[in-house]
Coordinates of C-alpha atoms (C1' of nucleotides) in Angstrom, one line a residue:
Chain Y
M30 CA -0.3 -10.8 28.5
L31 CA 1.4 -13.9 29.8
D32 CA 0.7 -17.4 28.4
R33 CA -2.5 -18.6 30.2
K34 CA -0.8 -22.0 30.6
F35 CA 2.6 -20.8 31.7
I36 CA 0.9 -19.1 34.6
V37 CA -0.8 -22.1 35.7
D38 CA 2.4 -24.3 35.6
N39 CA 4.4 -21.5 37.1
V40 CA 2.1 -20.1 39.7
E41 CA 5.0 -19.1 42.5
L42 CA 7.2 -17.9 39.9
V43 CA 4.5 -15.3 38.5
K44 CA 3.2 -14.5 42.1
Q45 CA 6.7 -13.5 43.0
N46 CA 7.4 -11.8 40.1
C47 CA 4.0 -9.9 40.6
K48 CA 5.6 -8.9 44.2
N49 CA 8.8 -7.7 42.8
R50 CA 7.0 -5.3 40.2
N51 CA 4.5 -4.3 42.9
A52 CA 1.7 -5.3 40.9
P53 CA -1.5 -6.5 42.7
A54 CA -3.0 -9.4 40.5
D55 CA -5.1 -12.2 41.8
V56 CA -3.0 -15.1 40.6
D57 CA -4.4 -17.8 42.7
R58 CA -8.1 -16.6 41.3
F59 CA -6.7 -16.8 38.0
V60 CA -5.6 -20.1 38.3
A61 CA -8.9 -21.5 39.9
L62 CA -10.9 -19.6 36.9
E63 CA -8.6 -21.2 34.3
E64 CA -9.3 -24.8 35.6
Q65 CA -13.0 -24.4 35.6
R66 CA -12.5 -22.8 32.0
R67 CA -10.8 -25.7 30.8
T68 CA -13.3 -28.3 32.2
L69 CA -16.0 -25.9 30.6
Q70 CA -14.1 -25.8 27.2
S71 CA -14.3 -29.7 27.1
Q72 CA -17.5 -30.0 27.9
L73 CA -18.4 -27.4 25.1
D74 CA -16.4 -29.4 22.6
E75 CA -18.2 -32.5 23.4
A76 CA -21.7 -31.3 23.1
N77 CA -20.7 -29.6 20.0
R78 CA -19.4 -32.9 18.5
K79 CA -22.7 -34.5 19.4
A80 CA -24.7 -31.6 17.8
N81 CA -22.5 -31.7 14.6
E82 CA -23.0 -35.5 14.6
T83 CA -26.7 -35.2 14.9
A84 CA -26.8 -32.3 12.3
R85 CA -24.9 -34.3 9.8
S86 CA -27.1 -37.3 10.5
I87 CA -30.4 -35.2 9.3
G88 CA -28.9 -35.0 5.8
K89 CA -29.3 -38.6 5.2
A90 CA -31.9 -40.0 7.4
P91 CA -35.2 -40.7 5.8
P92 CA -37.8 -37.8 6.1
E93 CA -40.1 -39.7 8.7
N94 CA -37.1 -39.7 11.1
R95 CA -36.1 -36.0 10.9
E96 CA -38.7 -34.4 13.3
V97 CA -37.1 -36.6 16.2
L98 CA -33.4 -35.8 15.1
K99 CA -33.9 -32.2 14.9
E100 CA -35.7 -32.4 18.5
E101 CA -32.6 -34.1 19.7
G102 CA -30.3 -31.5 17.9
R103 CA -32.3 -28.5 19.6
R104 CA -31.6 -30.0 23.0
I105 CA -27.8 -30.6 22.2
R106 CA -27.8 -27.0 21.2
D107 CA -29.5 -25.7 24.0
E108 CA -27.3 -27.7 26.5
A109 CA -24.2 -26.3 24.5
A110 CA -25.4 -22.6 24.6
Q111 CA -25.7 -22.9 28.3
I112 CA -22.0 -24.3 28.9
Q113 CA -20.9 -21.2 26.5
Q114 CA -22.4 -18.6 28.7
K115 CA -20.8 -19.9 31.7
L116 CA -17.6 -20.0 29.6
D117 CA -18.0 -16.6 28.5
Q118 CA -18.5 -15.6 32.0
I119 CA -15.5 -17.2 33.3
T120 CA -13.2 -16.1 30.3
S121 CA -14.2 -12.6 31.0
E122 CA -13.1 -12.6 34.7
S123 CA -10.1 -14.4 33.8
D124 CA -9.1 -12.0 30.8
T125 CA -9.3 -9.2 33.4
I126 CA -7.2 -10.5 35.8
V127 CA -4.7 -11.8 33.3
R128 CA -4.6 -8.1 32.0
T129 CA -3.3 -7.0 35.3
I130 CA -0.5 -9.7 35.6
P131 CA 2.8 -8.2 34.2
N132 CA 5.5 -9.6 32.0
L133 CA 8.2 -11.6 33.6
S134 CA 11.6 -10.0 34.6
H135 CA 15.1 -10.5 33.4
A136 CA 17.0 -11.9 35.6
A137 CA 19.5 -9.4 36.1
A138 CA 17.2 -6.4 36.4
P139 CA 17.4 -4.7 39.7
V140 CA 14.7 -6.1 42.3
G141 CA 12.9 -3.1 43.9
V142 CA 9.5 -1.6 44.1
D143 CA 9.8 1.6 42.7
D144 CA 12.2 3.9 40.9
K145 CA 14.7 4.2 44.0
A146 CA 16.1 0.7 43.1
N147 CA 17.2 1.9 39.7
L148 CA 20.7 1.4 38.8
E149 CA 23.0 3.5 37.1
L150 CA 25.0 1.6 34.5
F151 CA 27.5 3.9 33.0
R152 CA 27.8 7.9 31.7
G153 CA 28.0 9.0 28.3
K154 CA 31.1 10.5 26.7
T155 CA 30.1 14.1 27.5
P156 CA 31.2 15.3 30.8
I157 CA 28.6 17.6 32.8
P158 CA 29.4 21.0 31.4
Q159 CA 30.9 23.5 34.2
F160 CA 29.6 27.0 33.6
D161 CA 31.3 30.2 34.7
F162 CA 27.9 31.9 35.1
K163 CA 24.5 30.9 36.3
P164 CA 23.0 28.9 33.6
L165 CA 19.5 29.0 32.6
D166 CA 16.9 26.7 32.2
H167 CA 15.0 26.1 28.7
V168 CA 12.0 28.2 29.4
E169 CA 14.2 31.4 30.3
L170 CA 16.6 30.8 27.5
A171 CA 13.5 30.3 25.1
E172 CA 11.9 33.6 26.7
K173 CA 15.2 35.6 25.8
L174 CA 15.7 34.4 22.7
D175 CA 11.9 34.3 21.5
L176 CA 12.0 30.7 20.8
I177 CA 8.9 29.0 22.5
D178 CA 5.4 30.4 23.1
F179 CA 3.9 28.6 26.0
E180 CA 1.3 31.6 26.6
G181 CA 0.2 31.3 23.1
G182 CA 0.0 27.4 23.4
A183 CA -2.2 27.6 26.7
R184 CA -4.5 30.3 24.6
V185 CA -5.1 27.9 22.0
A186 CA -5.0 24.5 23.5
G187 CA -4.6 25.1 27.4
H188 CA -1.2 24.1 29.7
G189 CA 1.0 22.0 28.3
F190 CA 0.9 22.9 24.8
Y191 CA 3.1 25.2 23.2
F192 CA 4.2 26.9 19.8
L193 CA 7.9 26.4 18.9
K194 CA 9.1 29.4 17.1
N195 CA 12.0 30.9 14.9
D196 CA 15.4 29.1 15.3
V197 CA 14.2 26.1 17.6
V198 CA 12.1 25.2 14.7
L199 CA 14.8 24.5 12.6
L200 CA 16.7 23.0 15.8
D201 CA 13.9 20.8 16.0
L202 CA 13.8 19.7 12.2
A203 CA 17.8 19.6 12.7
L204 CA 17.4 17.0 15.4
Q205 CA 15.0 14.8 13.5
R206 CA 17.3 14.9 10.3
Y207 CA 20.4 14.0 12.4
V208 CA 18.9 11.2 14.1
L209 CA 17.1 9.9 11.2
N210 CA 20.4 9.8 9.5
V211 CA 22.2 7.9 12.1
L212 CA 19.3 5.2 11.9
L213 CA 19.1 5.1 8.3
K214 CA 22.6 4.2 8.4
E215 CA 21.9 1.3 10.7
G216 CA 19.3 -0.3 8.4
F217 CA 16.0 1.0 10.1
T218 CA 13.2 1.4 7.8
P219 CA 11.8 4.9 8.4
M220 CA 7.9 5.5 8.6
T221 CA 5.7 8.3 9.5
T222 CA 2.8 6.8 11.3
P223 CA -0.9 7.4 12.1
D224 CA -1.3 9.7 15.2
L225 CA -4.4 7.8 16.0
A226 CA -4.9 4.3 16.5
R227 CA -7.6 1.8 17.1
N228 CA -8.5 1.0 21.1
D229 CA -7.7 -2.7 20.7
V230 CA -4.3 -1.7 19.4
L231 CA -3.6 0.6 22.1
Q232 CA -4.6 -2.2 24.4
G233 CA -2.3 -4.9 22.4
I234 CA 0.6 -2.9 23.3
G235 CA -0.4 -2.2 26.8
F236 CA -2.0 1.0 27.0
I237 CA -5.5 1.5 28.6
P238 CA -7.5 4.0 26.5
R239 CA -10.3 4.7 28.9
G240 CA -10.8 5.0 32.5
P241 CA -9.8 7.5 35.4
E242 CA -6.0 6.9 35.3
T243 CA -5.6 6.8 31.4
Q244 CA -2.9 8.9 29.8
I245 CA -4.7 8.6 26.5
Y246 CA -6.8 11.1 24.6
S247 CA -9.8 9.0 22.9
I248 CA -11.8 10.4 20.2
E249 CA -15.6 10.9 21.2
G250 CA -17.8 8.6 19.2
S251 CA -15.3 6.6 17.5
D252 CA -13.1 3.7 18.2
L253 CA -10.0 5.8 18.0
S254 CA -7.3 7.4 20.3
L255 CA -4.7 9.6 19.9
V256 CA -1.5 7.6 19.9
A257 CA 1.0 8.4 23.1
T258 CA 3.9 6.9 21.1
A259 CA 4.7 5.4 17.6
E260 CA 5.1 2.3 19.5
I261 CA 1.5 2.0 19.5
T262 CA 1.3 2.2 15.6
L263 CA 4.5 0.2 14.8
G264 CA 3.5 -2.5 17.0
G265 CA 0.0 -2.5 15.5
L266 CA 1.3 -2.4 12.0
F267 CA 1.9 -6.3 12.0
S268 CA -0.9 -7.4 14.3
G269 CA -2.3 -10.6 13.3
Q270 CA 0.6 -11.2 10.6
T271 CA 2.9 -14.2 10.4
V272 CA 6.2 -13.4 9.0
D273 CA 9.0 -15.5 7.8
A274 CA 11.8 -16.0 10.4
E275 CA 14.3 -15.2 7.8
D276 CA 12.9 -11.7 7.4
L277 CA 13.8 -10.8 11.2
P278 CA 14.8 -8.9 12.7
L279 CA 12.7 -5.9 11.3
K280 CA 14.1 -2.7 12.5
L281 CA 11.7 0.3 12.1
C282 CA 11.5 3.6 13.1
G283 CA 8.6 6.0 13.2
I284 CA 8.1 9.5 13.7
S285 CA 4.5 10.6 15.1
H286 CA 3.2 13.1 17.4
C287 CA 2.6 11.7 20.9
F288 CA -0.2 12.9 23.0
R289 CA -0.7 12.4 26.8
T290 CA -3.0 13.7 29.2
E291 CA -0.6 13.3 32.2
A292 CA -3.2 12.8 34.4
G293 CA -2.2 12.5 38.1
A294 CA 1.3 14.4 37.1
A295 CA 0.7 17.3 38.9
G296 CA 3.3 18.5 41.3
R297 CA 6.0 16.6 39.2
A298 CA 8.4 18.4 37.2
S299 CA 6.4 19.8 34.6
R300 CA 7.9 23.4 33.8
G301 CA 8.3 24.3 30.4
L302 CA 8.9 21.4 27.7
Y303 CA 9.6 18.5 30.3
R304 CA 6.1 17.4 30.5
V305 CA 3.4 18.3 27.8
H306 CA 0.5 17.0 26.4
Q307 CA 1.8 16.8 22.8
F308 CA 5.3 16.3 21.5
T309 CA 6.9 14.8 18.5
K310 CA 9.0 11.4 18.8
I311 CA 11.5 9.2 16.8
E312 CA 10.7 5.7 18.2
M313 CA 12.7 2.9 17.1
F314 CA 10.8 -0.5 17.1
A315 CA 12.0 -4.0 16.4
Y316 CA 10.6 -7.3 16.1
T317 CA 13.0 -10.3 16.7
L318 CA 13.3 -14.1 17.1
P319 CA 12.9 -14.8 20.7
S320 CA 16.7 -15.6 21.0
E321 CA 17.8 -12.4 19.8
S322 CA 15.7 -10.1 21.8
D323 CA 18.3 -9.5 24.7
N324 CA 20.9 -8.6 22.0
M325 CA 18.4 -6.2 20.4
L326 CA 17.7 -4.6 23.5
E327 CA 21.4 -3.8 24.0
Y328 CA 21.6 -2.7 20.5
L329 CA 18.8 -0.2 21.0
R330 CA 20.7 1.0 24.1
D331 CA 23.6 1.6 22.1
M332 CA 21.8 3.4 19.4
E333 CA 20.3 5.8 22.0
C334 CA 23.9 6.2 23.3
R335 CA 25.5 6.9 20.0
I336 CA 22.9 9.6 19.2
F337 CA 23.2 11.5 22.5
D338 CA 27.0 11.1 22.5
G339 CA 26.9 12.2 18.8
L340 CA 25.0 15.4 20.1
G341 CA 27.6 15.9 22.8
V342 CA 24.9 15.9 25.6
P343 CA 26.0 14.1 29.1
Y344 CA 23.6 11.5 30.1
R345 CA 23.6 8.5 32.4
V346 CA 22.1 4.9 31.7
V347 CA 19.8 3.4 34.1
D348 CA 18.8 -0.2 34.5
T349 CA 15.0 0.3 35.6
A350 CA 14.2 -1.7 38.6
T351 CA 11.5 -4.3 38.6
G352 CA 8.9 -2.0 40.4
D353 CA 9.4 0.8 38.0
L354 CA 8.9 -1.3 35.0
G355 CA 5.6 -0.9 32.7
G356 CA 3.7 -4.2 32.7
P357 CA 4.8 -5.1 29.2
A358 CA 8.5 -4.6 29.8
Y359 CA 10.8 -7.7 30.5
R360 CA 13.6 -5.2 30.9
K361 CA 14.1 -1.6 30.5
F362 CA 17.0 0.9 29.9
D363 CA 16.5 4.6 30.3
L364 CA 18.9 7.5 29.2
E365 CA 18.6 10.4 31.6
A366 CA 20.3 13.5 30.0
W367 CA 21.9 16.0 32.2
M368 CA 19.7 19.3 32.3
P369 CA 21.6 22.3 33.8
G370 CA 18.4 24.3 34.2
R371 CA 17.2 21.8 37.1
G372 CA 20.7 20.8 38.0
D373 CA 19.8 17.1 37.8
F374 CA 19.2 14.5 35.0
G375 CA 16.0 14.1 33.3
E376 CA 14.5 10.9 31.3
V377 CA 15.3 11.4 27.6
T378 CA 14.8 7.9 26.3
S379 CA 13.5 4.6 27.1
T380 CA 14.1 1.2 25.8
S381 CA 12.3 -2.0 26.5
N382 CA 12.5 -5.7 25.7
C383 CA 8.8 -6.9 25.6
T384 CA 9.2 -10.2 24.6
D385 CA 6.3 -11.9 23.7
Y386 CA 3.9 -10.0 26.0
Q387 CA 2.6 -7.7 23.1
S388 CA 2.6 -10.1 20.5
R389 CA 0.7 -12.5 22.3
R390 CA -2.4 -10.0 22.6
L391 CA -1.4 -8.8 19.1
N392 CA -1.1 -12.1 17.4
I393 CA 2.2 -11.3 15.5
R394 CA 4.0 -14.8 14.9
Y395 CA 6.9 -15.9 12.7
R396 CA 7.1 -19.0 10.9
V397 CA 10.3 -20.9 10.2
K398 CA 10.7 -22.6 6.9
G399 CA 10.4 -26.5 7.0
E400 CA 8.9 -26.3 10.4
K401 CA 5.4 -27.0 11.3
G402 CA 3.3 -24.2 13.0
T403 CA 4.1 -20.6 14.2
R404 CA 5.9 -19.0 17.1
L405 CA 5.4 -15.4 18.8
V406 CA 8.0 -12.7 17.9
H407 CA 9.4 -10.6 20.5
T408 CA 8.9 -7.0 20.2
L409 CA 11.0 -4.1 21.6
N410 CA 11.0 -0.5 21.7
G411 CA 13.2 2.4 22.0
T412 CA 13.2 6.2 21.9
A413 CA 15.6 7.7 19.4
I414 CA 14.6 10.9 20.2
A415 CA 11.7 12.8 21.7
L416 CA 12.0 16.2 20.7
S417 CA 10.7 17.9 23.8
R418 CA 13.0 16.7 25.9
G419 CA 15.9 16.5 23.3
L420 CA 15.4 20.4 22.8
I421 CA 15.5 21.0 26.5
A422 CA 19.0 19.1 26.8
V423 CA 20.4 20.6 23.9
M424 CA 19.3 24.4 24.6
E425 CA 20.4 23.9 28.3
N426 CA 23.7 22.2 27.8
Y427 CA 25.0 24.3 24.8
Q428 CA 24.0 27.7 26.4
Q429 CA 26.8 30.5 26.4
A430 CA 27.7 33.3 29.0
D431 CA 26.4 36.0 26.4
G432 CA 23.0 34.1 26.4
S433 CA 23.1 32.4 23.0
I434 CA 23.0 28.9 22.2
V435 CA 25.7 27.0 20.3
V436 CA 24.3 24.6 17.7
P437 CA 26.0 21.0 18.2
E438 CA 28.4 20.1 15.7
V439 CA 26.5 17.4 13.9
L440 CA 23.4 19.6 13.8
R441 CA 25.0 22.4 12.0
A442 CA 24.3 21.4 8.5
W443 CA 20.9 20.2 8.8
M444 CA 20.4 23.6 10.8
G445 CA 22.1 25.9 8.5
K446 CA 23.8 27.8 11.4
D447 CA 26.1 27.2 14.1
R448 CA 24.6 29.7 16.7
I449 CA 21.1 30.7 18.0
E450 CA 21.3 34.0 19.0
G451 CA 17.7 35.5 18.8
K452 CA 16.8 38.8 17.4
K453 CA 18.6 41.8 19.0
Chain L
rG1 C1' -20.0 10.8 3.2
rG2 C1' -23.0 8.5 -1.3
rA3 C1' -23.3 4.2 -4.9
rU4 C1' -21.9 -0.7 -6.9
rG5 C1' -19.0 -4.9 -6.4
rG6 C1' -15.8 -7.9 -3.4
rG7 C1' -12.8 -10.1 1.6
rU8 C1' -12.3 -18.2 0.8
rG9 C1' -5.8 -21.8 2.7
rG10 C1' 1.4 -19.1 1.1
rC11 C1' -0.8 -16.8 -3.9
rA12 C1' -4.9 -17.2 -7.8
rG13 C1' -9.6 -18.7 -7.8
rA14 C1' -14.4 -22.2 -7.5
rG15 C1' -18.0 -23.0 -4.0
rU16 C1' -26.1 -19.4 -2.9
rG17 C1' -28.6 -24.4 3.5
rG18 C1' -26.9 -31.0 4.4
rU19 C1' -21.8 -36.7 0.5
rC20 C1' -17.8 -29.1 2.4
rU21 C1' -14.3 -33.8 6.1
rA22 C1' -13.4 -26.6 1.0
rU23 C1' -13.0 -28.0 -5.8
rU24 C1' -9.0 -26.7 -9.2
rG25 C1' -4.4 -24.5 -10.5
rC26 C1' 0.3 -22.5 -9.1
rG27 C1' 3.9 -22.4 -5.5
rG28 C1' 5.7 -25.7 -1.1
rC29 C1' 7.7 -30.6 0.8
rA30 C1' 9.0 -35.9 0.0
rG31 C1' 9.4 -40.0 -3.5
rU32 C1' 10.0 -42.6 -8.6
rC33 C1' 12.9 -41.8 -13.0
rU34 C1' 18.1 -39.4 -13.9
rU35 C1' 25.2 -39.2 -13.6
rG36 C1' 22.8 -34.7 -11.7
rA37 C1' 19.1 -31.3 -12.9
rA38 C1' 14.6 -30.1 -15.2
rA39 C1' 10.2 -32.4 -17.1
rA40 C1' 6.7 -36.3 -16.1
rC41 C1' 4.3 -39.2 -12.4
rU42 C1' 3.0 -40.7 -7.5
rG43 C1' 2.2 -38.9 -2.7
rC44 C1' 1.9 -35.2 1.6
rA45 C1' 0.6 -30.9 3.1
rG46 C1' -3.3 -24.8 6.8
rU47 C1' -3.8 -22.0 12.0
rG48 C1' -5.0 -22.0 16.9
rG49 C1' -6.7 -25.1 21.1
rG50 C1' -7.8 -30.0 24.0
rA51 C1' -6.9 -35.6 25.1
rG52 C1' -3.2 -39.2 24.2
rA53 C1' 3.5 -42.4 25.4
rA54 C1' 2.2 -42.4 20.2
rA55 C1' -0.2 -43.9 15.8
rU56 C1' -4.3 -40.8 16.3
rU57 C1' -8.5 -38.1 17.5
rC58 C1' -11.9 -34.1 18.9
rC59 C1' -13.2 -28.7 19.0
rA60 C1' -13.0 -23.8 16.6
rC61 C1' -11.5 -21.1 12.3
rC62 C1' -13.9 -19.0 5.0
rG63 C1' -12.4 -10.2 7.3
rG64 C1' -14.4 -9.2 13.0
rG65 C1' -18.8 -9.6 16.0
rG66 C1' -24.0 -11.2 16.4
rG67 C1' -28.5 -13.6 14.6
rU68 C1' -31.8 -17.5 11.8
rU69 C1' -31.6 -23.0 11.5
rC70 C1' -31.2 -29.7 13.8
rG71 C1' -27.3 -27.9 10.3
rA72 C1' -24.3 -21.5 7.5
rA73 C1' -18.2 -20.4 3.6
rU74 C1' -23.5 -20.0 1.6
rC75 C1' -29.4 -16.7 4.3
rC76 C1' -30.1 -11.9 7.7
rC77 C1' -27.9 -7.8 10.9
rU78 C1' -23.8 -5.1 12.0
rC79 C1' -18.8 -3.4 12.0
rC80 C1' -14.1 -3.3 9.3
rC81 C1' -11.3 -3.4 5.0
rC82 C1' -10.3 -3.5 -0.4
rA83 C1' -11.7 -1.9 -5.9
rU84 C1' -14.5 1.3 -8.8
rC85 C1' -17.5 5.7 -9.7
rC86 C1' -19.4 10.3 -7.4
rG87 C1' -19.3 14.3 -3.7
rC88 C1' -15.8 16.9 -0.5
rC89 C1' -10.9 18.6 0.2
rA90 C1' -4.6 19.9 1.6

RNA sequence: GGAUGGGUGGCAGAGUGGUCUAUUGCGGCAGUCUUGAAAACUGCAGUGGGAGAAAUUCCACCGGGGGUUCGAAUCCCUCCCCAUCCGCCA
């Protein structure tokens, strides 16, 4: 969330930003509530002060005076309780509004209400492959080579689940190992993370665990949800913590399963592995000083490019338009890989600078040695690889006329073979 | 899952209803002494929010939330976490 004071001091800016981001939020109402809230807070402080004063005096007062003072104390506490009640009411309403106000937007982010305004920045090193045969999509390839069991997945858990099988299991693990290796050389701390997290962590990161539109599976009878990304767990990792400025930036990468209900996604591209309820992902996450987050975003984007250039998968880099940014993102770049099966690009990574939008709610701060007080860190996240879509990209781009799939050079050592041929 | 003991400032650790405005030690910062350093001594120090030009001042915070009370770190309820033991288990 944004800083309350900042909103009040920059009403027009915030309203314009909401408009650019296609986010309906009642900023005026918020400002009015905030004014009331401040007034009530002062009144409450004053009432508490009087109550404290009275309470302290009783201990020192002669016994015969005590009853009178107690009565006075009761009266003041009643008064304070009434103010508190009003304050709670107003705070609750203004909290609801402030949660709907998105982060500010980077000045260079393309302005536009939806993804049509997204801007292609550049292409990856690998050219789009020209096949002298009709390329198959990954579902057909998997069928021919016996690599993925979608029907079995549906039987066990419903549509959107699948079994990886045979060589694609090796390919899946090889991709993970390759990506991990790239990240380790860059000094990322590797972590495997919980696949469940508390709802307040989900909310701090910007996910809404319940409600009709939710993308999140929640565990009945508990305060836990299945994570949609390791961004949630890696961001929650430092919630409530204060880190030393000299320890920043922190670069983490987390491997987790990701679960998404994909509510409302019917009709969109959902064939095969593209849009599924469960997949594995390696996520990069960084905590930085505010002055460093712009650079870190470029760095994370470069890492994504290196990973896909290394794999020899063609892609384009897209600068996300304001209206297509999620609430917490200040700026976002996506990599869209070429997917011959659909004859189009499909999103494979996404990296965002969330500035202090997440850290404010999660209360993640840093301290500068010798300086008084603490400040909020900036948080960033980026997909290193989402295995489901990574598999699509590799399988489809590396398919051969004879129906086999060549294993990308960088994966061969991890994979133990250089071609997937199926059993014939 | 059960039992017991715990959760207090950067760390350690005292504090079972009112001089707590939280003892003390270590560590930190500043100063004295010293060529310099160490030691010793003296002093200063938490986080968040509000008022003020500032000195300053007020409020909240002793794991989270709620309760009892004029008054809670302290008593009660509840949740979370940690330790140890037991049970179960890959």
